[in-house]
Every structure is written in structure tokens, then in C-alpha cells.
mmCIF file of C-alpha atoms in Angstrom:
data_model
loop_
_atom_site.group_PDB
_atom_site.id
_atom_site.type_symbol
_atom_site.label_atom_id
_atom_site.label_comp_id
_atom_site.label_asym_id
_atom_site.label_seq_id
_atom_site.Cartn_x
_atom_site.Cartn_y
_atom_site.Cartn_z
ATOM 1 C CA MET A 107 11.564 -7.194 26.355
ATOM 2 C CA PRO A 108 14.455 -6.643 23.744
ATOM 3 C CA TYR A 109 13.946 -5.085 20.575
ATOM 4 C CA VAL A 110 16.239 -4.239 17.268
ATOM 5 C CA THR A 111 15.144 -1.016 15.119
ATOM 6 C CA ALA A 112 14.361 -2.014 11.455
ATOM 7 C CA ASP A 113 15.209 0.347 8.292
ATOM 8 C CA ASP A 114 11.784 2.213 8.372
ATOM 9 C CA GLY A 115 11.830 2.440 12.337
ATOM 10 C CA ALA A 116 9.658 -0.742 12.881
ATOM 11 C CA GLN A 117 10.310 -2.363 16.073
ATOM 12 C CA ILE A 118 11.442 -6.176 15.906
ATOM 13 C CA PHE A 119 11.049 -8.092 19.100
ATOM 14 C CA TYR A 120 13.330 -10.985 19.759
ATOM 15 C CA LYS A 121 14.125 -13.562 22.247
ATOM 16 C CA ASP A 122 18.047 -14.223 23.321
ATOM 17 C CA TRP A 123 18.347 -17.254 25.116
ATOM 18 C CA GLY A 124 21.885 -19.080 26.459
ATOM 19 C CA ALA A 125 24.884 -17.856 28.030
ATOM 20 C CA GLY A 126 26.941 -18.084 24.996
ATOM 21 C CA GLY A 127 28.278 -20.398 22.485
ATOM 22 C CA THR A 128 27.529 -21.053 18.646
ATOM 23 C CA PRO A 129 24.157 -18.796 17.646
ATOM 24 C CA VAL A 130 21.084 -20.064 16.018
ATOM 25 C CA ILE A 131 18.430 -17.898 15.044
ATOM 26 C CA LEU A 132 15.088 -19.619 14.904
ATOM 27 C CA SER A 133 12.534 -17.888 12.345
ATOM 28 C CA HIS A 134 8.974 -18.922 12.771
ATOM 29 C CA GLY A 135 6.007 -19.710 10.419
ATOM 30 C CA TRP A 136 2.580 -17.814 9.366
ATOM 31 C CA PRO A 137 1.137 -16.189 11.048
ATOM 32 C CA LEU A 138 2.752 -17.330 14.281
ATOM 33 C CA ASN A 139 5.508 -15.769 16.362
ATOM 34 C CA SER A 140 8.411 -16.782 18.183
ATOM 35 C CA ASP A 141 6.959 -18.651 20.936
ATOM 36 C CA ALA A 142 6.304 -21.323 18.293
ATOM 37 C CA TRP A 143 9.987 -22.395 18.490
ATOM 38 C CA ASP A 144 10.237 -22.133 22.507
ATOM 39 C CA ALA A 145 10.842 -25.483 22.977
ATOM 40 C CA ALA A 146 13.388 -26.125 20.688
ATOM 41 C CA ALA A 147 14.832 -22.871 21.808
ATOM 42 C CA ARG A 148 15.247 -23.839 25.308
ATOM 43 C CA PHE A 149 16.325 -27.269 24.043
ATOM 44 C CA LEU A 150 19.528 -25.947 22.312
ATOM 45 C CA ALA A 151 20.263 -22.946 24.862
ATOM 46 C CA GLU A 152 20.271 -25.939 27.571
ATOM 47 C CA ARG A 153 22.989 -27.405 25.630
ATOM 48 C CA GLY A 154 25.402 -24.527 25.120
ATOM 49 C CA HIS A 155 23.875 -22.549 22.159
ATOM 50 C CA ARG A 156 22.818 -19.031 22.162
ATOM 51 C CA VAL A 157 19.447 -19.005 20.449
ATOM 52 C CA ILE A 158 17.793 -15.784 19.207
ATOM 53 C CA ALA A 159 14.111 -16.284 17.748
ATOM 54 C CA HIS A 160 12.026 -13.099 16.699
ATOM 55 C CA ASP A 161 8.643 -12.193 15.882
ATOM 56 C CA ARG A 162 8.933 -11.207 12.196
ATOM 57 C CA ARG A 163 7.013 -7.487 11.690
ATOM 58 C CA GLY A 164 3.440 -7.903 11.629
ATOM 59 C CA HIS A 165 3.363 -11.050 14.056
ATOM 60 C CA GLY A 166 3.495 -11.135 18.057
ATOM 61 C CA ARG A 167 5.093 -8.654 19.550
ATOM 62 C CA SER A 168 6.841 -6.708 16.990
ATOM 63 C CA SER A 169 5.351 -3.952 15.210
ATOM 64 C CA GLN A 170 2.188 -4.418 12.663
ATOM 65 C CA THR A 171 3.708 -2.295 10.133
ATOM 66 C CA TRP A 172 1.179 -1.370 7.009
ATOM 67 C CA ASN A 173 4.098 -1.628 4.676
ATOM 68 C CA GLY A 174 6.973 -3.805 4.389
ATOM 69 C CA ASN A 175 5.005 -7.187 4.854
ATOM 70 C CA GLU A 176 7.012 -9.126 2.263
ATOM 71 C CA MET A 177 10.325 -11.155 2.008
ATOM 72 C CA ASP A 178 12.542 -8.371 1.060
ATOM 73 C CA THR A 179 11.946 -6.517 3.898
ATOM 74 C CA TYR A 180 11.404 -9.539 6.200
ATOM 75 C CA ALA A 181 15.130 -10.189 5.163
ATOM 76 C CA ASP A 182 16.359 -7.040 5.545
ATOM 77 C CA ASP A 183 14.848 -7.127 9.210
ATOM 78 C CA LEU A 184 16.601 -10.122 9.958
ATOM 79 C CA ALA A 185 19.757 -9.011 8.559
ATOM 80 C CA ARG A 186 19.338 -5.755 11.064
ATOM 81 C CA LEU A 187 19.021 -8.065 13.722
ATOM 82 C CA VAL A 188 21.837 -10.322 12.839
ATOM 83 C CA ASP A 189 24.442 -7.129 12.625
ATOM 84 C CA HIS A 190 22.979 -5.823 15.888
ATOM 85 C CA LEU A 191 23.803 -8.768 17.666
ATOM 86 C CA ASP A 192 26.876 -9.013 16.006
ATOM 87 C CA LEU A 193 26.613 -12.786 15.439
ATOM 88 C CA SER A 194 29.090 -14.831 13.309
ATOM 89 C CA ASP A 195 29.107 -18.745 12.727
ATOM 90 C CA LEU A 196 25.531 -18.503 12.756
ATOM 91 C CA THR A 197 23.088 -21.398 12.136
ATOM 92 C CA LEU A 198 19.851 -20.122 10.479
ATOM 93 C CA VAL A 199 16.702 -22.629 11.333
ATOM 94 C CA GLY A 200 13.593 -21.443 9.329
ATOM 95 C CA HIS A 201 10.154 -23.142 9.382
ATOM 96 C CA SER A 202 7.578 -22.767 6.899
ATOM 97 C CA THR A 203 7.277 -18.949 5.788
ATOM 98 C CA GLY A 204 10.651 -18.493 8.216
ATOM 99 C CA GLY A 205 12.289 -21.020 5.756
ATOM 100 C CA GLY A 206 11.747 -18.624 3.092
ATOM 101 C CA GLU A 207 12.578 -15.574 5.270
ATOM 102 C CA ILE A 208 16.288 -17.118 5.614
ATOM 103 C CA VAL A 209 16.891 -18.387 2.037
ATOM 104 C CA ARG A 210 16.105 -14.471 1.276
ATOM 105 C CA TYR A 211 18.451 -13.347 3.465
ATOM 106 C CA LEU A 212 21.210 -15.425 2.242
ATOM 107 C CA GLY A 213 19.988 -14.003 -1.726
ATOM 108 C CA ARG A 214 20.322 -10.632 -0.366
ATOM 109 C CA HIS A 215 22.868 -10.271 2.439
ATOM 110 C CA GLY A 216 25.251 -13.500 1.442
ATOM 111 C CA SER A 217 26.693 -15.930 4.042
ATOM 112 C CA GLY A 218 29.174 -14.016 5.288
ATOM 113 C CA ARG A 219 27.690 -14.133 9.038
ATOM 114 C CA VAL A 220 26.062 -17.805 8.414
ATOM 115 C CA ALA A 221 27.873 -20.854 8.905
ATOM 116 C CA LYS A 222 24.678 -23.492 8.461
ATOM 117 C CA LEU A 223 21.225 -23.373 6.834
ATOM 118 C CA VAL A 224 18.068 -25.559 8.206
ATOM 119 C CA LEU A 225 14.800 -25.422 6.103
ATOM 120 C CA VAL A 226 11.888 -27.282 8.050
ATOM 121 C CA SER A 227 8.907 -27.755 6.019
ATOM 122 C CA ALA A 228 9.609 -24.635 4.505
ATOM 123 C CA VAL A 229 8.034 -22.856 1.702
ATOM 124 C CA PRO A 230 10.854 -22.635 -1.061
ATOM 125 C CA PRO A 231 11.220 -22.673 -4.118
ATOM 126 C CA LEU A 232 7.595 -21.454 -5.093
ATOM 127 C CA MET A 233 4.732 -22.568 -3.854
ATOM 128 C CA LEU A 234 2.355 -20.919 -6.455
ATOM 129 C CA ARG A 235 1.685 -22.601 -9.448
ATOM 130 C CA THR A 236 2.801 -20.407 -12.888
ATOM 131 C CA ASP A 237 3.679 -20.967 -16.135
ATOM 132 C CA ASP A 238 7.332 -22.005 -15.316
ATOM 133 C CA ASN A 239 6.543 -23.638 -11.859
ATOM 134 C CA PRO A 240 3.695 -26.341 -12.909
ATOM 135 C CA GLU A 241 4.354 -28.568 -9.869
ATOM 136 C CA GLY A 242 3.215 -25.560 -7.696
ATOM 137 C CA LEU A 243 -0.309 -25.283 -5.935
ATOM 138 C CA PRO A 244 -3.215 -23.681 -7.741
ATOM 139 C CA ILE A 245 -4.167 -19.758 -6.843
ATOM 140 C CA ASP A 246 -7.536 -21.156 -5.703
ATOM 141 C CA VAL A 247 -5.518 -22.444 -2.619
ATOM 142 C CA PHE A 248 -4.123 -19.055 -1.570
ATOM 143 C CA ASP A 249 -7.218 -17.140 -2.423
ATOM 144 C CA GLY A 250 -9.431 -19.595 -0.103
ATOM 145 C CA ILE A 251 -7.076 -18.614 2.748
ATOM 146 C CA ARG A 252 -6.968 -15.209 1.832
ATOM 147 C CA ALA A 253 -10.940 -15.079 1.913
ATOM 148 C CA GLY A 254 -11.022 -17.015 5.278
ATOM 149 C CA GLU A 255 -8.437 -14.369 7.080
ATOM 150 C CA ALA A 256 -10.657 -11.657 5.657
ATOM 151 C CA SER A 257 -14.093 -12.834 6.752
ATOM 152 C CA ASP A 258 -13.119 -14.871 9.654
ATOM 153 C CA ARG A 259 -9.770 -14.917 10.933
ATOM 154 C CA SER A 260 -10.063 -16.861 14.218
ATOM 155 C CA GLN A 261 -11.988 -19.531 12.848
ATOM 156 C CA LEU A 262 -9.533 -19.869 9.976
ATOM 157 C CA TYR A 263 -6.945 -20.254 12.514
ATOM 158 C CA ARG A 264 -8.948 -22.629 14.503
ATOM 159 C CA ASP A 265 -9.764 -24.752 11.482
ATOM 160 C CA LEU A 266 -5.981 -24.845 10.197
ATOM 161 C CA ALA A 267 -4.859 -25.903 13.945
ATOM 162 C CA ASP A 268 -7.670 -28.606 14.054
ATOM 163 C CA GLY A 269 -6.695 -29.987 10.758
ATOM 164 C CA PRO A 270 -4.222 -29.955 8.354
ATOM 165 C CA PHE A 271 -1.499 -27.750 10.115
ATOM 166 C CA PHE A 272 -0.600 -30.356 12.507
ATOM 167 C CA GLY A 273 -2.305 -33.209 10.836
ATOM 168 C CA ASN A 274 -5.009 -33.651 13.489
ATOM 169 C CA ASN A 275 -7.465 -34.449 10.474
ATOM 170 C CA ARG A 276 -5.142 -37.563 10.036
ATOM 171 C CA ASN A 277 -5.875 -38.918 13.396
ATOM 172 C CA ASN A 278 -2.730 -37.781 14.796
ATOM 173 C CA ASP A 279 -2.408 -37.169 18.630
ATOM 174 C CA VAL A 280 -2.474 -33.230 18.795
ATOM 175 C CA SER A 281 -3.439 -31.764 22.040
ATOM 176 C CA GLN A 282 -5.920 -29.592 22.749
ATOM 177 C CA GLY A 283 -3.051 -27.238 24.083
ATOM 178 C CA VAL A 284 -0.982 -27.266 21.062
ATOM 179 C CA ARG A 285 -4.052 -26.355 18.625
ATOM 180 C CA ASP A 286 -5.004 -23.675 21.405
ATOM 181 C CA ALA A 287 -1.095 -22.447 21.192
ATOM 182 C CA PHE A 288 -1.419 -22.184 17.429
ATOM 183 C CA TRP A 289 -4.780 -20.083 17.817
ATOM 184 C CA LEU A 290 -3.620 -17.680 20.261
ATOM 185 C CA GLN A 291 0.077 -17.003 18.812
ATOM 186 C CA SER A 292 -2.256 -16.550 15.306
ATOM 187 C CA MET A 293 -4.766 -13.777 16.893
ATOM 188 C CA ALA A 294 -1.674 -12.208 18.042
ATOM 189 C CA SER A 295 -0.338 -11.222 14.556
ATOM 190 C CA GLY A 296 -1.696 -7.931 12.511
ATOM 191 C CA HIS A 297 -4.675 -8.078 10.284
ATOM 192 C CA ARG A 298 -2.924 -6.323 7.286
ATOM 193 C CA GLY A 299 0.545 -8.054 7.783
ATOM 194 C CA ALA A 300 -1.211 -11.592 8.446
ATOM 195 C CA SER A 301 -3.119 -11.129 5.044
ATOM 196 C CA GLU A 302 -0.100 -9.711 3.005
ATOM 197 C CA CYS A 303 2.418 -12.435 4.279
ATOM 198 C CA ILE A 304 0.209 -14.716 2.607
ATOM 199 C CA ALA A 305 1.248 -13.550 -0.511
ATOM 200 C CA ALA A 306 4.668 -13.356 0.901
ATOM 201 C CA PHE A 307 4.871 -17.059 1.224
ATOM 202 C CA SER A 308 2.802 -18.386 -1.508
ATOM 203 C CA ALA A 309 4.124 -16.103 -4.504
ATOM 204 C CA THR A 310 7.536 -15.237 -3.608
ATOM 205 C CA ASP A 311 10.311 -17.040 -5.933
ATOM 206 C CA PHE A 312 13.107 -18.285 -3.873
ATOM 207 C CA ARG A 313 14.574 -20.042 -6.736
ATOM 208 C CA ASP A 314 17.416 -17.361 -7.358
ATOM 209 C CA ASP A 315 18.073 -17.390 -3.493
ATOM 210 C CA LEU A 316 18.300 -21.177 -3.549
ATOM 211 C CA ALA A 317 21.329 -20.942 -5.794
ATOM 212 C CA LYS A 318 22.988 -18.872 -3.737
ATOM 213 C CA VAL A 319 23.002 -21.042 -0.955
ATOM 214 C CA ASP A 320 26.706 -21.831 -0.242
ATOM 215 C CA VAL A 321 26.768 -23.149 3.496
ATOM 216 C CA PRO A 322 25.884 -26.663 4.518
ATOM 217 C CA THR A 323 22.446 -27.071 4.413
ATOM 218 C CA LEU A 324 19.757 -29.702 6.118
ATOM 219 C CA VAL A 325 16.291 -29.639 4.413
ATOM 220 C CA ILE A 326 13.798 -31.692 6.807
ATOM 221 C CA HIS A 327 10.198 -32.163 5.507
ATOM 222 C CA GLY A 328 7.244 -34.365 6.354
ATOM 223 C CA ASP A 329 5.940 -36.382 3.428
ATOM 224 C CA ASP A 330 2.411 -35.606 4.558
ATOM 225 C CA ASP A 331 2.646 -32.133 4.712
ATOM 226 C CA GLN A 332 -0.689 -30.753 3.801
ATOM 227 C CA ILE A 333 0.184 -27.169 3.843
ATOM 228 C CA VAL A 334 3.621 -27.259 1.910
ATOM 229 C CA PRO A 335 3.518 -30.683 0.465
ATOM 230 C CA PHE A 336 6.828 -32.524 0.079
ATOM 231 C CA GLU A 337 6.710 -32.885 -3.503
ATOM 232 C CA VAL A 338 6.632 -28.711 -3.790
ATOM 233 C CA GLY A 339 8.630 -27.939 -0.865
ATOM 234 C CA GLY A 340 11.664 -30.044 0.275
ATOM 235 C CA LYS A 341 11.987 -32.313 -2.207
ATOM 236 C CA ARG A 342 12.661 -29.349 -4.756
ATOM 237 C CA SER A 343 14.923 -27.195 -2.259
ATOM 238 C CA ALA A 344 17.016 -30.167 -1.422
ATOM 239 C CA ALA A 345 17.795 -30.606 -5.160
ATOM 240 C CA ALA A 346 18.232 -26.921 -5.818
ATOM 241 C CA ILE A 347 20.855 -26.358 -3.177
ATOM 242 C CA ALA A 348 24.659 -27.908 -3.934
ATOM 243 C CA GLY A 349 25.285 -30.597 -1.317
ATOM 244 C CA ALA A 350 22.250 -30.307 0.545
ATOM 245 C CA THR A 351 21.084 -33.064 2.979
ATOM 246 C CA LEU A 352 17.364 -34.111 2.630
ATOM 247 C CA THR A 353 15.747 -35.810 5.847
ATOM 248 C CA VAL A 354 12.138 -36.537 5.163
ATOM 249 C CA TYR A 355 9.877 -37.682 8.251
ATOM 250 C CA GLU A 356 7.347 -40.634 7.276
ATOM 251 C CA ASN A 357 4.010 -39.456 7.819
ATOM 252 C CA GLY A 358 5.216 -36.187 8.928
ATOM 253 C CA ALA A 359 2.760 -33.256 8.932
ATOM 254 C CA HIS A 360 3.539 -29.730 8.334
ATOM 255 C CA GLY A 361 3.899 -28.406 12.124
ATOM 256 C CA LEU A 362 6.909 -30.604 12.883
ATOM 257 C CA PRO A 363 8.255 -28.387 15.734
ATOM 258 C CA ASP A 364 5.272 -29.677 17.729
ATOM 259 C CA THR A 365 4.352 -32.892 16.424
ATOM 260 C CA GLU A 366 7.846 -34.270 15.933
ATOM 261 C CA ARG A 367 9.706 -32.197 18.591
ATOM 262 C CA GLU A 368 12.153 -34.976 20.167
ATOM 263 C CA ARG A 369 13.357 -36.171 16.783
ATOM 264 C CA LEU A 370 13.355 -32.509 15.541
ATOM 265 C CA HIS A 371 15.383 -31.217 18.417
ATOM 266 C CA ALA A 372 17.834 -34.204 18.168
ATOM 267 C CA ASP A 373 18.235 -33.877 14.347
ATOM 268 C CA LEU A 374 18.776 -29.623 14.808
ATOM 269 C CA LEU A 375 21.509 -30.272 17.643
ATOM 270 C CA ALA A 376 23.367 -33.064 15.785
ATOM 271 C CA PHE A 377 23.539 -31.024 12.682
ATOM 272 C CA ILE A 378 24.619 -27.901 14.293
ATOM 273 C CA ASP A 379 26.818 -29.524 16.402
ATOM 274 C CA SER A 380 28.661 -31.444 13.390
#
């Protein structure tokens, strides 16, 4: 299995699919891994793109580091992967926490290798409610997730999969297999890394990073997202990025790569190929 070595020696696992063509990197959400993007990766690779998906440190098959479980290091790990593979004319696609990772990458490393950006149910600009971010969610929401991760993370992941992540509590038709896959990927994450990533996705301020985005950007968000509400995430990110295109999925949940798979694949391909 291929790995790239991060600045601190951590091993970052990645998949590299497709025979060539314009490269695409798919960045996953918390507390998942690159398997969450398998369907999209296969779809895009079968249509002529080189598709790379990595496991963020602390997740999946990558190193479960004690330190570095925050957005700056995640972005630097991504930069190491991009440089290692010598990618250019690249499309970065990030779901949920992965959206924060790719935005922070642009903020720290620029867009020299990047052609396009796609944010899917993404956490920017800032999820946490603060004095200068009154639209955010109260700290109690994230403290509750932290408490669940600490006391019985297996049950927390089951509850997320069976409830708000896929909108299964809204009578969406979400298969047991999809929900089991979420739980399995989540349990492969490291206990400390998964816990610290809660602060990374909820309390990281991406507003300055969004202001630096200078490539064509597509923002996709469901208007019934119970994890990153549309008004907190996609709507404000699209407004903060000059020239961004906003696509709203009516009644869309958070887990769009599974719940809206065919539509999302078509939208990704159209944007990448445009």
C-alpha cells in the first residue's frame, strides 16, 4: 500500500486510481477515511481522471500520531502528498472536515498546483459560535460529541450513522450497509486523533483562508444538513469566496457522497471537466 512520509515522520496512506488524466484529490470527513470516497473515486477514474484519496493522520491506515491532529498539520500533510506526486492542474474536493483541510491547504500553500476547488457539506467558515461569529453553533454541541467520543465512541458513531449524518432520522432511505460502513471506518480512527479532530473541525477559523481562494470554486450543501447546517457552512462559504458557484441540494443531508451519490458524481464531473 502506498504511503507518503509527513514532516514529522507520520505515514499518510493514500489511494491512487486511474491511468492518468487531470488529477483530483478527495479529502474525507470526520471520523472516516478515504474509503468514504470510493464510489466517487471509481466514477471519476473510469471517466479519465487520476483520483487520489488519502487517510488523514489519526484516521484509517495512516499513523495515529499523538500530536498534529489539527488543521495546519492536516494541510501540511496534504501539501507533502501533492508535492510527492508532483501534481498540477489539480482539483481539490473536500467533504465536511475535508473541506476545511483543503481550504487551509490553499491558505498555507497557495494555489500554484490547484486549478479548482469543491466544498461538499464542508465545515468552513467557522462552525463554533463566538462573539464575532454569532451564526455558529454553541459549544455545548461539540462538548456533547466530545463526551460521547470519550465515554462510548462506538455507540456515538452508531448514533451518528443511524441519525443525523445521513438524515436517517428524517426517514431517508439509508441502507444498513451504508450505516455499517460509517461505523467501521469511524472505529478505525485513533481515539486521541478522533477526539482532537472535533476541535479541529469545529473551532478552526477558515475565514482568512476563504479570502485567499483564487480558483474556480463549487460549493455543494444540503439544506437539511444536521451536522453542518447550510446557514452555518455552505451559504457563508460561497459568499466569502469570490465568484463561487453555490449548488443547494433540496432536503439534502450531511452525508451527500452516499445519500446523493449519482447527482454528486455528475456535478463533480461536470465541474472538473468544465
